[in-house]
PDB file of N, CA and C in Angstrom:
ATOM      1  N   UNK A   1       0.839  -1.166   0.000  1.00  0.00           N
ATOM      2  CA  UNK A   1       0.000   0.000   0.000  1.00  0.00           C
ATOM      3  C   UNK A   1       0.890   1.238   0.000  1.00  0.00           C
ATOM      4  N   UNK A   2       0.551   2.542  -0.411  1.00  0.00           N
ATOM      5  CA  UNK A   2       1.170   3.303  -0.701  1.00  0.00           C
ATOM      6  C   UNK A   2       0.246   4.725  -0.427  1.00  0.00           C
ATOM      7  N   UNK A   3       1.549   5.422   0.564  1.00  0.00           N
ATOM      8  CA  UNK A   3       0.344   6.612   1.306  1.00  0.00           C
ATOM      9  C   UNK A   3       1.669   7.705   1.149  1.00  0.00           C
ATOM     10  N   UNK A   4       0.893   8.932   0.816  1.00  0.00           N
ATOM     11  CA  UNK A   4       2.051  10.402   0.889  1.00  0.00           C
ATOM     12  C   UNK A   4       1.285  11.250   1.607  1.00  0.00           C
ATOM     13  N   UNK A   5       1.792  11.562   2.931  1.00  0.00           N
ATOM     14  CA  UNK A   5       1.649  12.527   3.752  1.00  0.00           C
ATOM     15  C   UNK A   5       2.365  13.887   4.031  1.00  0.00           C
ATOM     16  N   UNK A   6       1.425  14.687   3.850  1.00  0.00           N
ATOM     17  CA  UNK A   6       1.927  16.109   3.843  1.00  0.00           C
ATOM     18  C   UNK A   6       2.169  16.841   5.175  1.00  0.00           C
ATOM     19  N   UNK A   7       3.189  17.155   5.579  1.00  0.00           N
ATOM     20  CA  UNK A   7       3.341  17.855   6.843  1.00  0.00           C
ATOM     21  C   UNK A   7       4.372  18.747   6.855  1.00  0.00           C
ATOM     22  N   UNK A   8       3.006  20.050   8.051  1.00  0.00           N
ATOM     23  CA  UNK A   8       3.863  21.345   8.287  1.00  0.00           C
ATOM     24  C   UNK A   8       4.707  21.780   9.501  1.00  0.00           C
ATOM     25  N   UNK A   9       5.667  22.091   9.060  1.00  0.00           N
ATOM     26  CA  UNK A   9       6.350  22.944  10.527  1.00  0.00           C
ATOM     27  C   UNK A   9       6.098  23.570  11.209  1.00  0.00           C
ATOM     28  N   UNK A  10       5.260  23.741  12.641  1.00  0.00           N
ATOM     29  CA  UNK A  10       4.658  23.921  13.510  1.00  0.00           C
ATOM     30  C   UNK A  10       5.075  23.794  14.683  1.00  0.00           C
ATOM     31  N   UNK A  11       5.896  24.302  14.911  1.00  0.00           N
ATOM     32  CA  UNK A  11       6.187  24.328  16.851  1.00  0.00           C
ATOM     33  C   UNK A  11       5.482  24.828  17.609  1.00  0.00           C
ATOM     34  N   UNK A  12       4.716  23.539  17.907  1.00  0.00           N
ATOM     35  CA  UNK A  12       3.261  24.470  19.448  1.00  0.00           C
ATOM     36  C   UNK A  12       3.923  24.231  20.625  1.00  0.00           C
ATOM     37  N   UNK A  13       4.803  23.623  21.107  1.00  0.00           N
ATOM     38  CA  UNK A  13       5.493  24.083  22.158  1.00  0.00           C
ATOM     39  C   UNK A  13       6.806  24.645  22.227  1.00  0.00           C
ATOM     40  N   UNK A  14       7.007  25.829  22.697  1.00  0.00           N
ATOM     41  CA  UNK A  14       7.814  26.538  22.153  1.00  0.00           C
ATOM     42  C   UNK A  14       9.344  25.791  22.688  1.00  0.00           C
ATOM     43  N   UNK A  15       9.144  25.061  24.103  1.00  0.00           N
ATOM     44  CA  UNK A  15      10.173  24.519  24.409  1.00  0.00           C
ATOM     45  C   UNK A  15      10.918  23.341  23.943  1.00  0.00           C
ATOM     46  N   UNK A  16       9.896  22.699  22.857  1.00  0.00           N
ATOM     47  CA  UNK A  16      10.218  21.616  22.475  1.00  0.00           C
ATOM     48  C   UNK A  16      11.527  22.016  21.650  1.00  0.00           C
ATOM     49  N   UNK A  17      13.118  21.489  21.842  1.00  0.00           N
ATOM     50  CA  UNK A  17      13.688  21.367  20.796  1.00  0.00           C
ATOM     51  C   UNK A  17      13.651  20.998  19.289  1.00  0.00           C
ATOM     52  N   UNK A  18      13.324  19.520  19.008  1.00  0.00           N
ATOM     53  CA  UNK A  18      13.184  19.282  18.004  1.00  0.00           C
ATOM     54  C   UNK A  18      11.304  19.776  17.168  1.00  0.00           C
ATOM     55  N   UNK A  19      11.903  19.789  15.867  1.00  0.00           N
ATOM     56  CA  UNK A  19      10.809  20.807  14.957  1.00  0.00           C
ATOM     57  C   UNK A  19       9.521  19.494  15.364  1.00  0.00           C
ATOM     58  N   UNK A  20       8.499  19.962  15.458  1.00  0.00           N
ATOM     59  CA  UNK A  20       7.334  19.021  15.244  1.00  0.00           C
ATOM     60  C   UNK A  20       6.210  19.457  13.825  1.00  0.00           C
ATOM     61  N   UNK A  21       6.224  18.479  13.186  1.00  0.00           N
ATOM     62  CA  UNK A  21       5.539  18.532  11.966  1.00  0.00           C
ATOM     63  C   UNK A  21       3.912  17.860  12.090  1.00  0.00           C
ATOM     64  N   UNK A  22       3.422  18.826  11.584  1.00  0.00           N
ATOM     65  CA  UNK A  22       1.479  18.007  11.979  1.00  0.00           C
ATOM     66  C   UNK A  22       1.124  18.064  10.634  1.00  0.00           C
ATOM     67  N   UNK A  23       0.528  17.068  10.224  1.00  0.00           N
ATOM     68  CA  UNK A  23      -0.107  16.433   8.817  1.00  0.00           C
ATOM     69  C   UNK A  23      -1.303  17.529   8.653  1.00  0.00           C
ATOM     70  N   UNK A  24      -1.272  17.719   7.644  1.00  0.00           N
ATOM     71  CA  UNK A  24      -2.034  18.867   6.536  1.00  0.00           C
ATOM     72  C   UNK A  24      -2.710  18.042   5.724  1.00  0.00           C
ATOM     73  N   UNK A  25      -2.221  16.357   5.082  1.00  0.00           N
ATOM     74  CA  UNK A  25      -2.870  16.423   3.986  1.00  0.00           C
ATOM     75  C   UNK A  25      -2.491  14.572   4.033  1.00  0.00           C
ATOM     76  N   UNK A  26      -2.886  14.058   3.698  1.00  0.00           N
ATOM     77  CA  UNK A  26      -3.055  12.301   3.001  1.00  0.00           C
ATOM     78  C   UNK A  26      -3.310  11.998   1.448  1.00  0.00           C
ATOM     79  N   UNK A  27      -2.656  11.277   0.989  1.00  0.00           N
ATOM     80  CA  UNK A  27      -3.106  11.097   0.055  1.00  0.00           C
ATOM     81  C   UNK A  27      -2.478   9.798  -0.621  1.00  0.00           C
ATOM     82  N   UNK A  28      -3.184   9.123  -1.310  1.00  0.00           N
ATOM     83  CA  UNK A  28      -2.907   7.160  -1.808  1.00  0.00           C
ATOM     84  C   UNK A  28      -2.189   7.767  -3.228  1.00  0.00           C
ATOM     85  N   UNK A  29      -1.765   8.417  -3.432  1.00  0.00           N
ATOM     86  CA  UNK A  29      -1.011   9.024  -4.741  1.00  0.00           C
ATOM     87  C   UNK A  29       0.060  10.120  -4.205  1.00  0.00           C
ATOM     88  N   UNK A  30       1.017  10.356  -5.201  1.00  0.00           N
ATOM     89  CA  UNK A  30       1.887  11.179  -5.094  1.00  0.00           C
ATOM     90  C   UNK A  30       1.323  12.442  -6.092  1.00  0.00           C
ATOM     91  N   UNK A  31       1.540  13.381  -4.824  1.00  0.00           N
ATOM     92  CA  UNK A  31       1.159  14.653  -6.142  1.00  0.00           C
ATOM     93  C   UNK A  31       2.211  14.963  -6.956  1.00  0.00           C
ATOM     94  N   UNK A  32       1.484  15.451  -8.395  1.00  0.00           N
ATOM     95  CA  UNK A  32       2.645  15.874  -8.866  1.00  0.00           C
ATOM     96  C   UNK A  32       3.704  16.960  -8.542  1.00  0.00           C
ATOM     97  N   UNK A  33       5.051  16.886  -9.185  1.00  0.00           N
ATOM     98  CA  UNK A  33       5.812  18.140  -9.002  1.00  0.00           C
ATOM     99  C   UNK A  33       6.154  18.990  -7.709  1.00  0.00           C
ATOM    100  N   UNK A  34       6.007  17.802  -6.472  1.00  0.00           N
ATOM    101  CA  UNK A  34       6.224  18.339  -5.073  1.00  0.00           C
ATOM    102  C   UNK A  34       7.532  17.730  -4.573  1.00  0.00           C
ATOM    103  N   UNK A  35       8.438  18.925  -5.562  1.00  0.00           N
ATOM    104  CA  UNK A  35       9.784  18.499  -5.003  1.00  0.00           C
ATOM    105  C   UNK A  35      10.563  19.360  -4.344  1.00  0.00           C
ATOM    106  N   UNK A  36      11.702  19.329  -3.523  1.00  0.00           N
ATOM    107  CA  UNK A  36      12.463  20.304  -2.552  1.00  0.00           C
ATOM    108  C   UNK A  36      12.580  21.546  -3.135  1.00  0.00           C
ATOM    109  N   UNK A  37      12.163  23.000  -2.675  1.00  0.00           N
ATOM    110  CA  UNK A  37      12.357  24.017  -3.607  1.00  0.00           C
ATOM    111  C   UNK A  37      10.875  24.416  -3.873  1.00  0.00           C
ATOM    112  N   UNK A  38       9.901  23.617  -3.984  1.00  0.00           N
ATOM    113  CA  UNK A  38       8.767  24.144  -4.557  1.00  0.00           C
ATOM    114  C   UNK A  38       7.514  24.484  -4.278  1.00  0.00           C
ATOM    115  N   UNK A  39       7.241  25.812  -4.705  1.00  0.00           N
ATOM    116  CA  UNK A  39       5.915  26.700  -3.638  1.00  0.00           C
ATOM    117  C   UNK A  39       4.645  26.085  -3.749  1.00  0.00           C
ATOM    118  N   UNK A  40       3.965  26.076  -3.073  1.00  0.00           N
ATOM    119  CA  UNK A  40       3.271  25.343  -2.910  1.00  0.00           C
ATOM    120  C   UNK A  40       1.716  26.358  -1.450  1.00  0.00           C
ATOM    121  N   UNK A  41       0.894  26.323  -2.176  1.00  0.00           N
ATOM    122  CA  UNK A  41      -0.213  26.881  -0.827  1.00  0.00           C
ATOM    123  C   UNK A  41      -0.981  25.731  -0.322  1.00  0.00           C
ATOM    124  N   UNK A  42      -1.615  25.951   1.038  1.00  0.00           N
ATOM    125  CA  UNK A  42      -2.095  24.626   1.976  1.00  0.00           C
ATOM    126  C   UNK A  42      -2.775  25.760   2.754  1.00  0.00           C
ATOM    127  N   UNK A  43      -4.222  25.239   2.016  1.00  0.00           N
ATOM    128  CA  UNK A  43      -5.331  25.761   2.531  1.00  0.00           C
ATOM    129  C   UNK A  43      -6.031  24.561   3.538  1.00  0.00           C
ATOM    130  N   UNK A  44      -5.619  25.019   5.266  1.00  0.00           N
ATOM    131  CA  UNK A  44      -6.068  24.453   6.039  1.00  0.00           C
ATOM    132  C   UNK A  44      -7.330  24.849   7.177  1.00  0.00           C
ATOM    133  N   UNK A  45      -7.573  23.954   7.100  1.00  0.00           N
ATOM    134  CA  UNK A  45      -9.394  24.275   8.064  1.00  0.00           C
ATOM    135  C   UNK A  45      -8.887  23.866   9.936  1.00  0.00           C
ATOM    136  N   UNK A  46      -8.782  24.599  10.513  1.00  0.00           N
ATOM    137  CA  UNK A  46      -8.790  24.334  12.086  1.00  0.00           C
ATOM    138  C   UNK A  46      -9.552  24.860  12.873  1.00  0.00           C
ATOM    139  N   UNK A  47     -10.245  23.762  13.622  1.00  0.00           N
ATOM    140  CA  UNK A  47     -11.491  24.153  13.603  1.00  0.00           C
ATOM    141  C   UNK A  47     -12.302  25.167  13.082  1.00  0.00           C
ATOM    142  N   UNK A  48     -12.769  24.730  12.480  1.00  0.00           N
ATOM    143  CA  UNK A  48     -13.935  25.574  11.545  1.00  0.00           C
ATOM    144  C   UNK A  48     -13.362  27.453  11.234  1.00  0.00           C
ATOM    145  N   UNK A  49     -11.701  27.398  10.985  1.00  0.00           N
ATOM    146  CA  UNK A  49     -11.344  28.669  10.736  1.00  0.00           C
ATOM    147  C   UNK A  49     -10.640  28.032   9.460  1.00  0.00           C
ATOM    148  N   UNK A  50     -10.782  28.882   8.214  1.00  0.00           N
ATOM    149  CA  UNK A  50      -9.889  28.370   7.154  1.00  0.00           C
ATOM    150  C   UNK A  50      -8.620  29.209   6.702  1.00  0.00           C
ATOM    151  N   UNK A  51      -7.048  28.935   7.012  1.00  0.00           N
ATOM    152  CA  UNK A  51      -5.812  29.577   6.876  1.00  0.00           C
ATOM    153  C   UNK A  51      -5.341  29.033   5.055  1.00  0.00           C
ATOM    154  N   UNK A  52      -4.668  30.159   4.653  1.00  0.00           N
ATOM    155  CA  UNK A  52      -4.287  29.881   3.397  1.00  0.00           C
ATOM    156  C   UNK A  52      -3.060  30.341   3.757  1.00  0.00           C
ATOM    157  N   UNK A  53      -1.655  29.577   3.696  1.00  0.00           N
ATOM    158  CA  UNK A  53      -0.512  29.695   3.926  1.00  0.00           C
ATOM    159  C   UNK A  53       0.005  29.498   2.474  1.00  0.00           C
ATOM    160  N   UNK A  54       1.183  30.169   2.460  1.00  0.00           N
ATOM    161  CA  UNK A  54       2.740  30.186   1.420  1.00  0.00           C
ATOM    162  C   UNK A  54       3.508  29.344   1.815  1.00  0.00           C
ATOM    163  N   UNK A  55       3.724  28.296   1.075  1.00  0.00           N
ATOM    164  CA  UNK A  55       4.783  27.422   1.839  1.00  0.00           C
ATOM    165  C   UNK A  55       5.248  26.625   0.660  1.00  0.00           C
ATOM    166  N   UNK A  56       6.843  25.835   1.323  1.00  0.00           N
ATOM    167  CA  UNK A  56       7.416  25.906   0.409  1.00  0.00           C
ATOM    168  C   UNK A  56       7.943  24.225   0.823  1.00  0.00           C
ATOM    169  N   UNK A  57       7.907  23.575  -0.094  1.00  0.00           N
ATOM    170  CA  UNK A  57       8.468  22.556   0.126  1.00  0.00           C
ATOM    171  C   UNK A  57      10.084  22.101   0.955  1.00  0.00           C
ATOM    172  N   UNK A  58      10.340  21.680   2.027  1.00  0.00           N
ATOM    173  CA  UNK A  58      11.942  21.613   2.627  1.00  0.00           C
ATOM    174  C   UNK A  58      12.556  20.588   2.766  1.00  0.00           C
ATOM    175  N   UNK A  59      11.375  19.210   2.289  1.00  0.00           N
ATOM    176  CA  UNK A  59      12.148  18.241   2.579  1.00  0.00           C
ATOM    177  C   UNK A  59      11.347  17.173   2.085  1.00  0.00           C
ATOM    178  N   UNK A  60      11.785  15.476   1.650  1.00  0.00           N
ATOM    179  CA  UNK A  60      10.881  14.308   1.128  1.00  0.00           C
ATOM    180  C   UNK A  60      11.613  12.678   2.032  1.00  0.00           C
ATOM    181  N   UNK A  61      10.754  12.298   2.405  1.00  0.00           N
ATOM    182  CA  UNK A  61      11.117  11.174   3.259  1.00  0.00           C
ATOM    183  C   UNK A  61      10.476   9.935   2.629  1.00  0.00           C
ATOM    184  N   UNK A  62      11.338   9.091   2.396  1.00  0.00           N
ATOM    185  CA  UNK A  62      10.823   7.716   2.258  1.00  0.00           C
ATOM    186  C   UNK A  62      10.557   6.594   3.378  1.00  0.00           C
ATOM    187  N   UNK A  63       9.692   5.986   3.828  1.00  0.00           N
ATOM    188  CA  UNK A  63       9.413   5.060   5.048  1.00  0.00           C
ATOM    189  C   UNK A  63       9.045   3.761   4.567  1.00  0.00           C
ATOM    190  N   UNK A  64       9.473   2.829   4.559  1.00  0.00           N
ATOM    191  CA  UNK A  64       8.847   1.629   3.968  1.00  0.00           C
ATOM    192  C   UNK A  64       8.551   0.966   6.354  1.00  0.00           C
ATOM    193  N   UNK A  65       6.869   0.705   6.272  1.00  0.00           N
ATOM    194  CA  UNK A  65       6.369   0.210   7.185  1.00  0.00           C
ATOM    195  C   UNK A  65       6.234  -1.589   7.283  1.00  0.00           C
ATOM    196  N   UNK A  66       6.937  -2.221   7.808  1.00  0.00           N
ATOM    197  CA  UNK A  66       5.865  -3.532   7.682  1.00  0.00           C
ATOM    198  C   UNK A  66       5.199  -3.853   8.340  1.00  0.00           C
ATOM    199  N   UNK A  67       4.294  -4.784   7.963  1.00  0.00           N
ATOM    200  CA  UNK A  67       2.975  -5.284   8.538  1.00  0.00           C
ATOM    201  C   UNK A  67       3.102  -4.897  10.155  1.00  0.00           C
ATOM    202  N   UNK A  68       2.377  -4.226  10.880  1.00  0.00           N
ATOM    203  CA  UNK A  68       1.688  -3.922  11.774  1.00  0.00           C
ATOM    204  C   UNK A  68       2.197  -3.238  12.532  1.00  0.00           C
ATOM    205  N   UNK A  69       3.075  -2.196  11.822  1.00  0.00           N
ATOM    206  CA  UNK A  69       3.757  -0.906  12.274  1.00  0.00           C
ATOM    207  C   UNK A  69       3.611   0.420  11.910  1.00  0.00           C
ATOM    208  N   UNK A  70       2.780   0.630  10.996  1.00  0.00           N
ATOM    209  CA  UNK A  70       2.481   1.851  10.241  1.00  0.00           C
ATOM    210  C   UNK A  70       0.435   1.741  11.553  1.00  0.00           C
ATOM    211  N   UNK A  71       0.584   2.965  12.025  1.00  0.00           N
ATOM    212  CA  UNK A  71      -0.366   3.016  12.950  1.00  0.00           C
ATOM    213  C   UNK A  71      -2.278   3.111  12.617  1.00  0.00           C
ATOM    214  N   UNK A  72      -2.113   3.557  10.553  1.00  0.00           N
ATOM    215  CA  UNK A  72      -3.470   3.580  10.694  1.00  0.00           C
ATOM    216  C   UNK A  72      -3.811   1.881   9.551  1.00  0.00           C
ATOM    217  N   UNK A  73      -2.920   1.530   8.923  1.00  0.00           N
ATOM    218  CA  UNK A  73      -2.806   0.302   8.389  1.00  0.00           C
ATOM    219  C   UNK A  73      -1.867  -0.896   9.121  1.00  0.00           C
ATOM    220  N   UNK A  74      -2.547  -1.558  10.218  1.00  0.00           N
ATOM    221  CA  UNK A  74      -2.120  -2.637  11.236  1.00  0.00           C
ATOM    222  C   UNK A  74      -1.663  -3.978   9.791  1.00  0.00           C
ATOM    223  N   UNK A  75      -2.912  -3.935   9.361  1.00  0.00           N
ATOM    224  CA  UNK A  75      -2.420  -5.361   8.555  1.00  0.00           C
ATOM    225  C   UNK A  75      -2.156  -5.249   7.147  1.00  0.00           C
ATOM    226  N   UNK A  76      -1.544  -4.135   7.145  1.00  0.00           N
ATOM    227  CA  UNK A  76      -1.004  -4.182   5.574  1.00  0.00           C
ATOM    228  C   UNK A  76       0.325  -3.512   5.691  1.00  0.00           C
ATOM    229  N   UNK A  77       1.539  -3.961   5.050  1.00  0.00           N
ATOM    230  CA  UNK A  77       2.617  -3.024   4.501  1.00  0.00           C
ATOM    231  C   UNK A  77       2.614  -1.992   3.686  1.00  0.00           C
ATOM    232  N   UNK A  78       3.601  -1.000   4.472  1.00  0.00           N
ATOM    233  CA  UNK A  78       2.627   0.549   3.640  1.00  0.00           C
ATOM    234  C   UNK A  78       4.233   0.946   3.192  1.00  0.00           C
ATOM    235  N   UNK A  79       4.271   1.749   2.201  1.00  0.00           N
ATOM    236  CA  UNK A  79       5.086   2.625   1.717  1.00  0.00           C
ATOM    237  C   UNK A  79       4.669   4.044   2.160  1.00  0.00           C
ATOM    238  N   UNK A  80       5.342   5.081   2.933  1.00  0.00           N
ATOM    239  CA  UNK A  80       4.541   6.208   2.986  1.00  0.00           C
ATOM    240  C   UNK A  80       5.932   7.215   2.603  1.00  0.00           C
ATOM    241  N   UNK A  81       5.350   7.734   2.025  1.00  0.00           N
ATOM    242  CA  UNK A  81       6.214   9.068   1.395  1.00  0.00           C
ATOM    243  C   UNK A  81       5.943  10.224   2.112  1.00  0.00           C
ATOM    244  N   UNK A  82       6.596  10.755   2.785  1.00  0.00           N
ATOM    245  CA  UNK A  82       6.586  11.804   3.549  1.00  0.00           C
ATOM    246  C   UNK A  82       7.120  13.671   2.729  1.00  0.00           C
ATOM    247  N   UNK A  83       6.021  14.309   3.023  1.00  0.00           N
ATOM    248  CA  UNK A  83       6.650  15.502   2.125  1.00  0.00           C
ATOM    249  C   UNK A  83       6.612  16.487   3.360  1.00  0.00           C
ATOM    250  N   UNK A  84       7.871  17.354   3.221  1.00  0.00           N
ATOM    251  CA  UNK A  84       7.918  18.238   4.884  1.00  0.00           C
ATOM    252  C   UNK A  84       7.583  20.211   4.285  1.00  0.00           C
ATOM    253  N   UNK A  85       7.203  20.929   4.333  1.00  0.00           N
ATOM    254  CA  UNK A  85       6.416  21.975   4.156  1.00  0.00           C
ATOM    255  C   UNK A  85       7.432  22.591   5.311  1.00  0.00           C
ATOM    256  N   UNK A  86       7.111  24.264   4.989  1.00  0.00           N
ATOM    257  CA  UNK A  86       7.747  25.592   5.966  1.00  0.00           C
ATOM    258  C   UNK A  86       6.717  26.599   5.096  1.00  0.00           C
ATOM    259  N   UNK A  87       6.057  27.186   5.927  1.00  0.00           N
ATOM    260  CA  UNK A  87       5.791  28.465   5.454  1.00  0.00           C
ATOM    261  C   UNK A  87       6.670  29.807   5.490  1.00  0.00           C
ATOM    262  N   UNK A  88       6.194  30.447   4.326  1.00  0.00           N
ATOM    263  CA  UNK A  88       6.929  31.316   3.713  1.00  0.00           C
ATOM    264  C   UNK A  88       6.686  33.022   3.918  1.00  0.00           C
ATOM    265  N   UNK A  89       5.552  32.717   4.894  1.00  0.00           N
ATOM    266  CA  UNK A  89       4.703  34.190   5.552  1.00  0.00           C
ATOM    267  C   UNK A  89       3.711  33.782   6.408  1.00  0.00           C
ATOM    268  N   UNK A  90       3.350  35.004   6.737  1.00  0.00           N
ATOM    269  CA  UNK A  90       2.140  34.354   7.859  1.00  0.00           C
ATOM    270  C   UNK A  90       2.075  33.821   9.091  1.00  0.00           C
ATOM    271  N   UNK A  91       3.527  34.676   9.323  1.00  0.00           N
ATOM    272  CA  UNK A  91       3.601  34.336  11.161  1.00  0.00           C
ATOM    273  C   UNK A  91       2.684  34.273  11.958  1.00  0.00           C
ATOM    274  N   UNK A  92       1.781  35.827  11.536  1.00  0.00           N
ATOM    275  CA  UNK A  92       1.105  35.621  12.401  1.00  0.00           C
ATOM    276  C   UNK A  92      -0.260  34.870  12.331  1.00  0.00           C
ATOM    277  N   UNK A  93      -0.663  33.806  11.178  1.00  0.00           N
ATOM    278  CA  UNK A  93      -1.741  33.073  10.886  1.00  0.00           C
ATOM    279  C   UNK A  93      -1.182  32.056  11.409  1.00  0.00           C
ATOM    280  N   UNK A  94       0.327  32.004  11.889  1.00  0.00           N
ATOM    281  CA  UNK A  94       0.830  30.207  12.351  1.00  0.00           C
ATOM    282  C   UNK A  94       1.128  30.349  13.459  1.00  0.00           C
ATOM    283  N   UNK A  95       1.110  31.662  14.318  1.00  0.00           N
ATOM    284  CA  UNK A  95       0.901  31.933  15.407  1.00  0.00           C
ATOM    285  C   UNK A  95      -0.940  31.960  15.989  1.00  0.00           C
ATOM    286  N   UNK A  96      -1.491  32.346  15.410  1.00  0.00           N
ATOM    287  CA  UNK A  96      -2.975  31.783  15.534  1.00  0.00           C
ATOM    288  C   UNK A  96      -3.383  30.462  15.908  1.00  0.00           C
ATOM    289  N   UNK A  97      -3.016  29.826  15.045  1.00  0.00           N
ATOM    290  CA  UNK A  97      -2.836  28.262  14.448  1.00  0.00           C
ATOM    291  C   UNK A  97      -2.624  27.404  15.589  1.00  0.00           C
ATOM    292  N   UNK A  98      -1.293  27.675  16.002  1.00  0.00           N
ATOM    293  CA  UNK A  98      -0.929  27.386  17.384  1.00  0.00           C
ATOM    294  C   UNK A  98      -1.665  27.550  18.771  1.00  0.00           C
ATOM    295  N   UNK A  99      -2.015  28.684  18.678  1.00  0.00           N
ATOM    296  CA  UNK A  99      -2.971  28.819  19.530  1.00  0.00           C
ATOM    297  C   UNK A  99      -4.015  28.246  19.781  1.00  0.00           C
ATOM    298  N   UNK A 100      -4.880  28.265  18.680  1.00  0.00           N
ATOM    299  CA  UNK A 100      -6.012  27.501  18.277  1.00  0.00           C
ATOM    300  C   UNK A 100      -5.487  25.716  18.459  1.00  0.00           C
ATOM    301  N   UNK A 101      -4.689  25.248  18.093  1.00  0.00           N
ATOM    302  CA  UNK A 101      -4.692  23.757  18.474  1.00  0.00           C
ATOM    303  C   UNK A 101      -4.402  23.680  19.803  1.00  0.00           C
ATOM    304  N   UNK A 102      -3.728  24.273  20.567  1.00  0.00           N
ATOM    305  CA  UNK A 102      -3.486  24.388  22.214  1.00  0.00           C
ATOM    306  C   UNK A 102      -4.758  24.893  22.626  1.00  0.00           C
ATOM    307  N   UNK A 103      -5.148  25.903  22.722  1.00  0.00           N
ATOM    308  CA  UNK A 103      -6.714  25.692  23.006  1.00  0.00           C
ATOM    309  C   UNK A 103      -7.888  24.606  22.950  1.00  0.00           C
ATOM    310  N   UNK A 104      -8.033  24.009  21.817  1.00  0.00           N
ATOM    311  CA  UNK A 104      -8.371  22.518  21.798  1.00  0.00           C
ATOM    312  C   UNK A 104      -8.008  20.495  21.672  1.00  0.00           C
ATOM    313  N   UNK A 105      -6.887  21.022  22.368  1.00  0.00           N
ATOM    314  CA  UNK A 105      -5.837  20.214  22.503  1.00  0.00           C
ATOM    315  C   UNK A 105      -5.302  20.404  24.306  1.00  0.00           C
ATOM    316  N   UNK A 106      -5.965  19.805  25.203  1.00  0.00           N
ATOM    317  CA  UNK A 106      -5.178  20.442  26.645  1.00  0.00           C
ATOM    318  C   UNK A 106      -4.071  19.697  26.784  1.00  0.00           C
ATOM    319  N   UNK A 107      -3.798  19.026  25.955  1.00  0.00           N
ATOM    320  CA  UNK A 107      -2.064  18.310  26.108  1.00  0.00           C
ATOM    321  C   UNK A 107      -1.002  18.930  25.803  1.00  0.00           C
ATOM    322  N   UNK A 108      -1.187  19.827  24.828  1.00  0.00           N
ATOM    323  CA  UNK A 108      -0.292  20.494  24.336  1.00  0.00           C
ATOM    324  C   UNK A 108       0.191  21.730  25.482  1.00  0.00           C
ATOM    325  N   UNK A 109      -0.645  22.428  26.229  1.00  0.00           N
ATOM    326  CA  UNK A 109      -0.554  23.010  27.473  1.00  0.00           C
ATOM    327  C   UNK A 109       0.806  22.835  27.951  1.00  0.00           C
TER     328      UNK A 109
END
């Protein structure tokens, strides 16, 4: 099976050292022409607010999963292609953003 997941750079805790990336997007196909270098917008809905970010492609990961290690396919071997995103403006819509998932998220707290 074969899955490409889109994820953005998002640090909701500010103390966390390493970058944390939260999925934007799924998809059983590879989009086209989403390679390192390339702009790209990600019109995202959180809770019921819709952000249109500039962002730019920074990075592509290959994962080959087997059987009953990939967390939303237990009994199948997955290929997942990982694509890593940075926005390119809009601090302060990814400062919102943040907010808004810590607000409905009390873990993140």
């Amino acid at each position: 099976m074969f899955q490409c997941q889109i994820e953005l750079l998002i640090n909701v805790l500010p103390e966390n050292s390493e970058a944390d990336y939260i999925t934007v997007a799924k998809y059983d196909f590879e989009p086209p022409d989403l390679q390192v270098g390339k702009e790209v917008w990600v019109h995202w809905e959180v809770w019921n607010k819709l952000y249109s970010l500039k962002c730019k492609v920074t990075g592509r990961k290959n994962v080959i999963c087997s059987k009953g290690t990939h967390p939303d396919y237990k009994d199948k071997y997955v290929f997942l292609l990982r694509i890593f995103l940075e926005t390119e403006d809009r601090e302060d819509k990814l400062q919102e953003i943040k907010e808004n998932l810590k607000k409905h998220n009390p873990h993140l707290k």
